Tab-separated table of C-alpha atoms and ligand atoms in Angstrom:
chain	number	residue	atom	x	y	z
E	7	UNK	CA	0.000	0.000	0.000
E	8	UNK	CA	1.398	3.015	-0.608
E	9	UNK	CA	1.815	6.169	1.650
E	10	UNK	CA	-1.192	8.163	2.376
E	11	UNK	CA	-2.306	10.917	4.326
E	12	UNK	CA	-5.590	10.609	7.121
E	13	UNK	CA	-8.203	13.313	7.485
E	14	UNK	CA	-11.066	12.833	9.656
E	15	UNK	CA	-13.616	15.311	9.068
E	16	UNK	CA	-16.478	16.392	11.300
E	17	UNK	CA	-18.672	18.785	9.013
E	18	UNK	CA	-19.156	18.986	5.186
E	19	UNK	CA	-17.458	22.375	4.621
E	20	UNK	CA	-14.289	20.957	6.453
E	21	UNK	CA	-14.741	17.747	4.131
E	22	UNK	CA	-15.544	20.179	0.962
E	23	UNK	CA	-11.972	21.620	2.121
E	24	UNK	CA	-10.289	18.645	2.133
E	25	UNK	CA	-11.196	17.560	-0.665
E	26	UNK	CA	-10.337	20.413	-2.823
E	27	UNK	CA	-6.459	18.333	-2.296
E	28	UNK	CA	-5.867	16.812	-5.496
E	29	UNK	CA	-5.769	12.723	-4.906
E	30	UNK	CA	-8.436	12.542	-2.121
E	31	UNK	CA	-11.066	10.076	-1.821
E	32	UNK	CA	-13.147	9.940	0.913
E	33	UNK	CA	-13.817	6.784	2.993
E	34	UNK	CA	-16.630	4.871	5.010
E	35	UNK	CA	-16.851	1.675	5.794
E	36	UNK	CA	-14.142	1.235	3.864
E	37	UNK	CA	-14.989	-2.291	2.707
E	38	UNK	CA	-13.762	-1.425	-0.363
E	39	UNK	CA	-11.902	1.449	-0.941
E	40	UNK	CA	-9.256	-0.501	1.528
E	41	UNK	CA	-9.224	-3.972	-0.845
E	42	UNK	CA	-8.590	-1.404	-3.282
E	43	UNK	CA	-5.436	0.140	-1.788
E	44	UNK	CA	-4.090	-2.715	-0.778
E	45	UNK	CA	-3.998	-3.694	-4.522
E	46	UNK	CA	-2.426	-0.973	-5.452
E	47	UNK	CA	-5.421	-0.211	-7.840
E	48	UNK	CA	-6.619	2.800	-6.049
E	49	UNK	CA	-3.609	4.800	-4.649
E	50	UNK	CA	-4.980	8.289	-2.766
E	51	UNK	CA	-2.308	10.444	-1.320
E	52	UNK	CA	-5.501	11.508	1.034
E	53	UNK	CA	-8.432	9.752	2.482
E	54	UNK	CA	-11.043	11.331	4.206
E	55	UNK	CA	-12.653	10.172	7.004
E	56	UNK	CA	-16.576	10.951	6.482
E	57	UNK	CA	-17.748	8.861	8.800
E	58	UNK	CA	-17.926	11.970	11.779
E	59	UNK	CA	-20.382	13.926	9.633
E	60	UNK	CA	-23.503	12.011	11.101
E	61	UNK	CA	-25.685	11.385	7.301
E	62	UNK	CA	-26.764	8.259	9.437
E	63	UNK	CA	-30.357	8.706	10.019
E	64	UNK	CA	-33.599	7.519	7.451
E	65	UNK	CA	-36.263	9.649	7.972
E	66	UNK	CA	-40.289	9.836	6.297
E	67	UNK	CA	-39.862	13.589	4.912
E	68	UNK	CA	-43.494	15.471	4.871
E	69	UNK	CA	-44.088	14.374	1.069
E	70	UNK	CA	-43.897	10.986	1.977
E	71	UNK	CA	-40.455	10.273	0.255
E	72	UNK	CA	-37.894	8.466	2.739
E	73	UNK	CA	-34.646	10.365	2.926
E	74	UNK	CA	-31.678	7.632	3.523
E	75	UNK	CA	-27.879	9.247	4.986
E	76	UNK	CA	-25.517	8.196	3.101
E	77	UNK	CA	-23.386	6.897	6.141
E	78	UNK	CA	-26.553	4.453	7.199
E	79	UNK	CA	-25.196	1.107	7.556
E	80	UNK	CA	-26.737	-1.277	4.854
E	81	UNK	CA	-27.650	-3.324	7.737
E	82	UNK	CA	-29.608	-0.966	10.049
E	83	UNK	CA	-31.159	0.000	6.059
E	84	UNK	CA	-32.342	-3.637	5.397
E	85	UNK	CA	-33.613	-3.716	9.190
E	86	UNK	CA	-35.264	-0.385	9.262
E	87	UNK	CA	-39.192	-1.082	9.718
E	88	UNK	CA	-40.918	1.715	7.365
E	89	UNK	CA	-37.961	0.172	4.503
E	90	UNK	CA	-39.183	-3.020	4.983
E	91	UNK	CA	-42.818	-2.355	5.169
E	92	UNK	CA	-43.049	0.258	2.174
E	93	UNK	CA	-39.536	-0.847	-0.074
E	94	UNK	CA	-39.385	-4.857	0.780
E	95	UNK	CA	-37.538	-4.979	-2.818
E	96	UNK	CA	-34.618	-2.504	-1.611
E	97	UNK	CA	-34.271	-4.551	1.969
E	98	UNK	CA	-34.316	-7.840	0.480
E	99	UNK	CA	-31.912	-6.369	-2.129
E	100	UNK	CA	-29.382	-5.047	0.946
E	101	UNK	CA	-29.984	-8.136	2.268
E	102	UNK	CA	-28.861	-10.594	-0.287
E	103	UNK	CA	-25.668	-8.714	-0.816
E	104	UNK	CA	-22.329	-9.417	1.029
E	105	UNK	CA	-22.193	-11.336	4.621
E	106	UNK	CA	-23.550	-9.723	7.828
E	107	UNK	CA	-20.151	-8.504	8.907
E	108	UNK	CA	-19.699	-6.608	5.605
E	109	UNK	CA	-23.026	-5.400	5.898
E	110	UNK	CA	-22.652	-3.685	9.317
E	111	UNK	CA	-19.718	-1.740	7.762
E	112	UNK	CA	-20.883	-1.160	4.760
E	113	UNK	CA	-22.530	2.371	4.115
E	114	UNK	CA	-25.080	3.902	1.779
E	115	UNK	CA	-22.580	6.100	-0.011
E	116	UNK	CA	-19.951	3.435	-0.307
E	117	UNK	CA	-22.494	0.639	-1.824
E	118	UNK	CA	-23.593	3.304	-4.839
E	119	UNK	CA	-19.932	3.949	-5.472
E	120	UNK	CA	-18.198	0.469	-5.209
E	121	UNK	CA	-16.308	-0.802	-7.750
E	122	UNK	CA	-16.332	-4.013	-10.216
E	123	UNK	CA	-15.932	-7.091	-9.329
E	124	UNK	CA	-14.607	-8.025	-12.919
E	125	UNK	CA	-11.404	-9.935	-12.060
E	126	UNK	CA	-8.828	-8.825	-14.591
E	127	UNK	CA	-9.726	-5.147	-12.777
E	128	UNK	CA	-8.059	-6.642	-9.616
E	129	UNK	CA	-4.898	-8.229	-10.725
E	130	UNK	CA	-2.900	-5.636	-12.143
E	131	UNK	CA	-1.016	-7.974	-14.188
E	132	UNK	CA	-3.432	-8.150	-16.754
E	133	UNK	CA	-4.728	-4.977	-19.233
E	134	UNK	CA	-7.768	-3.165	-18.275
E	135	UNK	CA	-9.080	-0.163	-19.538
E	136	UNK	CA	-11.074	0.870	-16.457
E	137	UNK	CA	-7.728	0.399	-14.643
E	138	UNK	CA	-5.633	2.073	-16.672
E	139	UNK	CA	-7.030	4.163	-19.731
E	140	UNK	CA	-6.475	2.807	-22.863
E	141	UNK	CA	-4.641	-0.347	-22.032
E	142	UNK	CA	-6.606	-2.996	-23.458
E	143	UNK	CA	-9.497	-5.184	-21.838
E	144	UNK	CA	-8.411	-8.739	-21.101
E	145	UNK	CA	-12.116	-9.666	-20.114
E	146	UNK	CA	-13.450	-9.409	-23.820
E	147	UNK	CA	-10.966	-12.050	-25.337
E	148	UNK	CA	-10.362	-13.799	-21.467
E	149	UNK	CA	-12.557	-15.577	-19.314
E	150	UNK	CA	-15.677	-13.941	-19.531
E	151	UNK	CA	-18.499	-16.211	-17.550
E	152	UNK	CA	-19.326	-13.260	-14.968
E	153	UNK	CA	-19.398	-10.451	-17.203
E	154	UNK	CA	-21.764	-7.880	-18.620
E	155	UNK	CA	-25.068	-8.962	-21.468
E	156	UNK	CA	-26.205	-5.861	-21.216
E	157	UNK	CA	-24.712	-2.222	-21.858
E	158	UNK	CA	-21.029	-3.373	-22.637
E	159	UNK	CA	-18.788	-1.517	-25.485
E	160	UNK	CA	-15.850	-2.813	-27.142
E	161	UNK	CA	-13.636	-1.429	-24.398
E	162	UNK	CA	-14.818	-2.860	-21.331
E	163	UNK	CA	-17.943	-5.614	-20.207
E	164	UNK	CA	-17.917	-5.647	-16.765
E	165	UNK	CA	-20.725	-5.904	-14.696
E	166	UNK	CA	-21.440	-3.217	-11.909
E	167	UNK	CA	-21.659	-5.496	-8.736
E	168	UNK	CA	-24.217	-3.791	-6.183
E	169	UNK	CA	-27.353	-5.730	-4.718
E	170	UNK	CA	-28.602	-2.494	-3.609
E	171	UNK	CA	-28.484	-0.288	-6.570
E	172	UNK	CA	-30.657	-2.608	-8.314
E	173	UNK	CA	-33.328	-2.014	-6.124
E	174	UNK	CA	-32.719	1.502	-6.171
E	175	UNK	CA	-32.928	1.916	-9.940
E	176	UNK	CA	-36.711	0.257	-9.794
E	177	UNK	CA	-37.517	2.996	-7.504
E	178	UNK	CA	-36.254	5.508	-9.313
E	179	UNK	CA	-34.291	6.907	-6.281
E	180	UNK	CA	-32.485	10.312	-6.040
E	181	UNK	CA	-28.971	10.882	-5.081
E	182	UNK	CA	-28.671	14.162	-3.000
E	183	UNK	CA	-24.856	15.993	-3.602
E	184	UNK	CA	-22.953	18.656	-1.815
E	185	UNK	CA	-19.746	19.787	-3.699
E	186	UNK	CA	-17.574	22.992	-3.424
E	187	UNK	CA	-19.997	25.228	-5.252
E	188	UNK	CA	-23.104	23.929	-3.307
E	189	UNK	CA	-25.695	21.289	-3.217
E	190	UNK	CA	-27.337	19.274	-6.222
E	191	UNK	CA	-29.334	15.780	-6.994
E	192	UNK	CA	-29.041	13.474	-9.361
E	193	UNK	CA	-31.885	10.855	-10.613
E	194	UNK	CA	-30.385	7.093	-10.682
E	195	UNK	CA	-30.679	6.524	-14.016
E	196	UNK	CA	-28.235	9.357	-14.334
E	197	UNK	CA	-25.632	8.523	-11.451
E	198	UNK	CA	-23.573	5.245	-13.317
E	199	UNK	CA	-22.301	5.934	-16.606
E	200	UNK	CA	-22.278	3.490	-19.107
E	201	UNK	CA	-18.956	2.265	-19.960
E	202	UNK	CA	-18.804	3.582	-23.901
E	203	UNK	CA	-14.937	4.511	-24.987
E	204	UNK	CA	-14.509	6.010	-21.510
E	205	UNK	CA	-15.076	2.866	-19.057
E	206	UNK	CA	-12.585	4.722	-16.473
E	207	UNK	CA	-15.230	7.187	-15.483
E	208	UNK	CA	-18.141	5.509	-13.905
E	209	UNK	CA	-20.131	8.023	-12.292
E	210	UNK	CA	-21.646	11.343	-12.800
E	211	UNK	CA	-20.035	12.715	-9.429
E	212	UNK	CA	-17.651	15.489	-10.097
E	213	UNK	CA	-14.469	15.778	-8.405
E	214	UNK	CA	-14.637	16.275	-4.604
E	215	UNK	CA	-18.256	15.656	-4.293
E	216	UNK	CA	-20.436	14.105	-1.553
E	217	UNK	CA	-22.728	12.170	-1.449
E	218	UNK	CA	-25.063	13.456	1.421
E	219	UNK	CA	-28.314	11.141	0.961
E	220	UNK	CA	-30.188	8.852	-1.437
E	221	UNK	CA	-34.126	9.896	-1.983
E	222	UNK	CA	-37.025	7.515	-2.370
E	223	UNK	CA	-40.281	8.362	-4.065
E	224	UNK	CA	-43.098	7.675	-2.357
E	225	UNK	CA	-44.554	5.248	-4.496
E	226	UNK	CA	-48.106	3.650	-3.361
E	227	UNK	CA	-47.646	0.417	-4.982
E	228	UNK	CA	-43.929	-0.370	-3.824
E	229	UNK	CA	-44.955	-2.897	-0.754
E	230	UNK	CA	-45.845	-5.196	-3.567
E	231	UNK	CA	-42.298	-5.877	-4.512
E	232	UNK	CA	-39.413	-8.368	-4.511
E	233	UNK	CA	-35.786	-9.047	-4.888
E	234	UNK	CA	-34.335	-12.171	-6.674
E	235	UNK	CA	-30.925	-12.994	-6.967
E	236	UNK	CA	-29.606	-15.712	-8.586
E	237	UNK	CA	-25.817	-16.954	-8.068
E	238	UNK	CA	-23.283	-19.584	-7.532
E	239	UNK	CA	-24.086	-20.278	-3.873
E	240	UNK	CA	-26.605	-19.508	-1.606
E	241	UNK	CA	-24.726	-16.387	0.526
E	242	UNK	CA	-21.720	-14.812	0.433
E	243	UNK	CA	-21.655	-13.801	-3.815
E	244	UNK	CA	-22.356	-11.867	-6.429
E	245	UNK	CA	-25.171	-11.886	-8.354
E	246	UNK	CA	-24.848	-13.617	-11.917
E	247	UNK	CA	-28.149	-12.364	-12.682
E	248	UNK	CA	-30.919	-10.672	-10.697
E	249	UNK	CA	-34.630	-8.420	-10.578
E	250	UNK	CA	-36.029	-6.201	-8.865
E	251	UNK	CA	-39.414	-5.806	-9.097
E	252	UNK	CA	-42.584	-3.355	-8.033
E	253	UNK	CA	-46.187	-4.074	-9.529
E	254	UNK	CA	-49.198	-2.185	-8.929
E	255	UNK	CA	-51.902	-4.765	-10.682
E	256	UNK	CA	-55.774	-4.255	-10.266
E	257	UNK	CA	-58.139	-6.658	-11.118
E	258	UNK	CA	-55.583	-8.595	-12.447
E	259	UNK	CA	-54.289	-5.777	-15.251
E	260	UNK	CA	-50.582	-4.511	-14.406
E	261	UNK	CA	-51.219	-0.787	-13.960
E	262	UNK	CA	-48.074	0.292	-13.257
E	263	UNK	CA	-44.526	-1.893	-13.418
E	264	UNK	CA	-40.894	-1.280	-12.347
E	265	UNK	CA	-38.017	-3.605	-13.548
E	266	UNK	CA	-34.331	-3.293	-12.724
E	267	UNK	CA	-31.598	-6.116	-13.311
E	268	UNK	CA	-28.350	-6.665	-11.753
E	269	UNK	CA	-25.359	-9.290	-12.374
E	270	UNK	CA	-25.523	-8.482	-16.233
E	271	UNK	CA	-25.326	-5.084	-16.895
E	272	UNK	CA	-22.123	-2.309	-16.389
E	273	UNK	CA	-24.640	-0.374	-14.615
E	274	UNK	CA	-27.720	-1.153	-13.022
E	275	UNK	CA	-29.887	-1.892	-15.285
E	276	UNK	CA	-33.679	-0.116	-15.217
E	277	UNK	CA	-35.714	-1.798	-18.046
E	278	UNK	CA	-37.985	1.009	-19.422
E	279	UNK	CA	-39.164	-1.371	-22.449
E	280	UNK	CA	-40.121	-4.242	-20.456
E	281	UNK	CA	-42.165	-1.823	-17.887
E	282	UNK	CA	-43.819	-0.515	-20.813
E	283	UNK	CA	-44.748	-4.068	-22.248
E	284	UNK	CA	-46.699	-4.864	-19.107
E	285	UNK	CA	-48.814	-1.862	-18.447
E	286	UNK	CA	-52.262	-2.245	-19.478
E	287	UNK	CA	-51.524	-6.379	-20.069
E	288	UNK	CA	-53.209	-9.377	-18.141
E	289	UNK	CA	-50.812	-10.339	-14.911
E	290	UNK	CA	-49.650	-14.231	-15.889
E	291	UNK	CA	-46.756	-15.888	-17.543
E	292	UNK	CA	-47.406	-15.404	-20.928
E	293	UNK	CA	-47.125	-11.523	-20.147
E	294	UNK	CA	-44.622	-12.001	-17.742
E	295	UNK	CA	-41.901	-13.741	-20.521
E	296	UNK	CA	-43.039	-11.340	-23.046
E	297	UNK	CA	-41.850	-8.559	-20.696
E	298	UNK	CA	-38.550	-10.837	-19.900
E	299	UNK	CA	-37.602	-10.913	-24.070
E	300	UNK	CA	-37.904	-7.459	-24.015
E	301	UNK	CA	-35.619	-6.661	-20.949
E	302	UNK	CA	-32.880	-9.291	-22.692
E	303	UNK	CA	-33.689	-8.046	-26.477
E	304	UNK	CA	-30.138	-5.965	-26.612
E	305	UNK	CA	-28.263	-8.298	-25.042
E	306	UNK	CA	-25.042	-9.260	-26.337
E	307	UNK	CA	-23.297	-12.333	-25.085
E	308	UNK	CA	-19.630	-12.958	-24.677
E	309	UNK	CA	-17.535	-16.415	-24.880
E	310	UNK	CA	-18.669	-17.618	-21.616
E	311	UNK	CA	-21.682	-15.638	-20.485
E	312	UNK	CA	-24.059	-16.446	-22.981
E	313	UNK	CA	-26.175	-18.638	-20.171
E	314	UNK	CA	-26.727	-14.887	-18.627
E	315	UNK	CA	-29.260	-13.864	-21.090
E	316	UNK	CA	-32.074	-17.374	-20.584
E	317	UNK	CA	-31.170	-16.969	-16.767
E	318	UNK	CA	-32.151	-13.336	-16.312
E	319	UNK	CA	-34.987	-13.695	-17.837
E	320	UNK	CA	-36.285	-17.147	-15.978
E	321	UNK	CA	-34.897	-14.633	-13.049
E	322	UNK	CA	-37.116	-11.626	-14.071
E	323	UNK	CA	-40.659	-13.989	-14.425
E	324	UNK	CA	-40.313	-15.433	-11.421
E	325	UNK	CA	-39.616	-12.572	-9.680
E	326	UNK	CA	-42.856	-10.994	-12.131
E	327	UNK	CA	-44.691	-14.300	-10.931
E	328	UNK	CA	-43.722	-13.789	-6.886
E	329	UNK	CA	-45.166	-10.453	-6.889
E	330	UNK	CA	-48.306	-11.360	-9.017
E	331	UNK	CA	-49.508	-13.283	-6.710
E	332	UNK	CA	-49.143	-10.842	-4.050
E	333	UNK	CA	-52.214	-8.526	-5.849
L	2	FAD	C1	-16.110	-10.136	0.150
L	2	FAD	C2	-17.108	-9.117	-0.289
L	2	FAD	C3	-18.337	-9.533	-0.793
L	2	FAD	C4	-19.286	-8.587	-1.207
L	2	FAD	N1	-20.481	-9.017	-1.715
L	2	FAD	C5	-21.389	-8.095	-2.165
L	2	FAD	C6	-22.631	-8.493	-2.752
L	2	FAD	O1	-22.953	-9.682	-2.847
L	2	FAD	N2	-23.473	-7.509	-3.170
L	2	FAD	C7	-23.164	-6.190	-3.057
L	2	FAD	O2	-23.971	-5.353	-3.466
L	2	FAD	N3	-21.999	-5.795	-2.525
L	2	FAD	C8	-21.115	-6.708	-2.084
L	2	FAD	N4	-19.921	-6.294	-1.558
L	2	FAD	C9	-19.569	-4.870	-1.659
L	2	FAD	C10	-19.943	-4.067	-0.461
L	2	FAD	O3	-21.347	-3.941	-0.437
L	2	FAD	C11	-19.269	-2.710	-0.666
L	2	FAD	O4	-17.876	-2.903	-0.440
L	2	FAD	C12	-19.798	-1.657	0.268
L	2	FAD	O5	-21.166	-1.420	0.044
L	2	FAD	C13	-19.033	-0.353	0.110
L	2	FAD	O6	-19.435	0.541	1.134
L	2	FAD	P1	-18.374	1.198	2.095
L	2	FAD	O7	-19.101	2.149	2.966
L	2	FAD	O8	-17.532	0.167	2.788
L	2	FAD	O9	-17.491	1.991	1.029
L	2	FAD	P2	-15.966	2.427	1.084
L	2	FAD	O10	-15.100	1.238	0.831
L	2	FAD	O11	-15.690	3.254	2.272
L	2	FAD	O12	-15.937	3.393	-0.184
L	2	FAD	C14	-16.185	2.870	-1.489
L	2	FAD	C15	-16.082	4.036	-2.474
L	2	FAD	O13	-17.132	4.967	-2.234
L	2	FAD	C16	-16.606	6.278	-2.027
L	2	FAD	N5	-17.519	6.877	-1.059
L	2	FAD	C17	-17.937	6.349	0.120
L	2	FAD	N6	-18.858	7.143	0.678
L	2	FAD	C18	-19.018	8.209	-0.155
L	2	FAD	C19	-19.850	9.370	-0.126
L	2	FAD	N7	-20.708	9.597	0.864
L	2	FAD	N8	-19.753	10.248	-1.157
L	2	FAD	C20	-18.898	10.027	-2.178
L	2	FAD	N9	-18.109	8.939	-2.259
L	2	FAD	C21	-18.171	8.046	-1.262
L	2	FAD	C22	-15.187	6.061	-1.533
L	2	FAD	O14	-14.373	7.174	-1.818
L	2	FAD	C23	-14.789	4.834	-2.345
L	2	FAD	O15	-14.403	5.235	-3.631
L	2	FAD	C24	-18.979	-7.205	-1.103
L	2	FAD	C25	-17.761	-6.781	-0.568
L	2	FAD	C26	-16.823	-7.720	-0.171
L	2	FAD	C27	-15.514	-7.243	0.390
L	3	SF4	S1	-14.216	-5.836	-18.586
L	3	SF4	FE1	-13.699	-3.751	-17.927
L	3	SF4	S2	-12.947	-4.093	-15.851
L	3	SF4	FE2	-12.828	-6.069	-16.880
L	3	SF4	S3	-10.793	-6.188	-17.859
L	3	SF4	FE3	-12.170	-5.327	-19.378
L	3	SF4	S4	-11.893	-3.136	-19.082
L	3	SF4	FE4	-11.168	-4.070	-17.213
């Protein structure tokens, strides 16, 4: 690891400060950012202890939306009684992810930022454009099995890893900024970048920016929801396809759908065309696969991830199927 310099911060002006240093990042559970380092893939010459700036309470603002701190534990998230009640899709989704001790580290902030899991990325042997810019990806002609369907360019396929941002991107969350010239938000759809010629930049945060909070809609339908992921063993991995799910059905006609995937895209992966293939159509299998083709229709599969495409979707209807029969 190389040398580095430690800032704890206690307010976001101080933190704004900081971070104005060229080669700061900021850290909060550190559950990544610290594999990183020790890698030598990420190499700060600062790192900036957030975690004194509180962001660690979820409150029901007076609209109804649910404002989540971006320094709340994905634990105490999955575990917090109006999330599970109202969002079941976005607990279940925290839930699935990591073990229990990774989870009680593991922060809001730090989940929507985390990096791939793509394995030439971590052994710096190997080329890697989101590594280093313009070397080369060894993914495309390498192994390939846990890599991206959906969203992938010639310069880089890997998948973006989090549980919890697929949940997020059903819900059509917002992410709520601070940087040096003030406050902003972001919708999800907007925050990951797809990888395109530029697969080094992944987000739409500018330099030195915070995170403060993530914003969820109130949405009147989302207790009927659910969270499926489908992997190599039962705990403890990432997903190799997964859906999130929200219906609002009345007498048995979807009125109102949202769809997100994980485990195959480079970001996750909102489905706009398969929500729009269910509104107005009969809840049931047949409408339920029909929505599934249309989620996988631009898929594009790679030497050994071709299995991703059949998977997803058998993972989408029976996620479409759990939540049916909820209505
Ligand atoms: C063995 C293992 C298994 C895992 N399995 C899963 C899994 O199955 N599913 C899953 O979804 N995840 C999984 N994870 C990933 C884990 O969820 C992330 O490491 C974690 O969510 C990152 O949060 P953190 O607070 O520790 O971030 P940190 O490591 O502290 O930071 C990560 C990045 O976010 C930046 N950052 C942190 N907070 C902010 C902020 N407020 N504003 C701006 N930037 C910020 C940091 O600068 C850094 O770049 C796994 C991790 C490990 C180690
Ligand atoms: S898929 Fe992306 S992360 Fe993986 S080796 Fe290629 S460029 Fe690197």
């Amino acid at each position: 690891m190389n040398p580095f310099k430690y800032t704890s911060v206690k307010d976001s002006k101080t933190a704004m400060t900081a971070a104005a240093t060229a080669g700061s990042k900021f850290i909060a559970g550190g559950t990544n950012i610290v594999d990183l380092m020790k890698l030598n893939i990420e190499t700060p010459r600062q790192i900036i202890d957030i975690n004194g700036l509180g962001f660690n309470k979820i409150e029901t603002l007076a609209n109804g939306n649910i404002m989540i701190g971006a320094l709340v534990k994905n634990s105490d998230l999955a575990y917090d009684t109006t999330i599970m009640q109202r969002y079941p899709v976005l607990s279940e989704a925290l839930l699935a992810g990591a073990s229990a001790q990774l989870r009680n580290a593991a922060s809001t902030g730090g989940n929507l930022m985390q990096r791939t899991r793509c394995p030439y990325f971590y052994d710096v042997a190997f080329a890697c454009n989101k590594r280093v810019q313009g070397s080369g990806c060894s993914a495309i002609p390498g192994y390939n099995r846990d890599n991206a369907v959906l969203g992938t360019s010639d310069k880089c396929i890997a998948t973006h890893p989090s549980d919890m941002c697929v949940a997020m991107a059903a819900l059509g969350a917002i992410i709520h900024l601070q940087g040096a010239k003030g406050t902003r938000t972001i919708p999800f759809a907007d925050f990951h970048l797809l990888p395109g010629q530029t697969p080094h930049l992944e987000h739409n945060l500018k330099s030195g920016e915070l995170i403060t909070s993530v914003e969820l809609p109130a949405l009147s339908f989302s207790s009927k929801s659910h969270y499926l992921k489908a992997r190599d063993r039962a705990s403890y991995q990432f997903a190799l396809a997964s859906a999130a799910v929200v219906l609002d059905i009345k007498n048995g006609i979807i009125e109102n759908a949202r769809i997100a995937l994980g485990g195959v895209g480079t970001k996750p992966w909102r489905s706009f065309s398969a929500e729009k293939s269910l509104v107005g159509k009969s809840a049931g299998t047949e409408t339920y696969r029909k929505a599934a083709d249309m989620a996988l229709a631009e898929a594009k599969a790679y030497k050994d991830n071709g299995f991703k495409i059949e998977l997803a979707k058998r993972t989408l209807v029976q996620a479409l199927t759990k939540v049916g029969e909820m209505s």
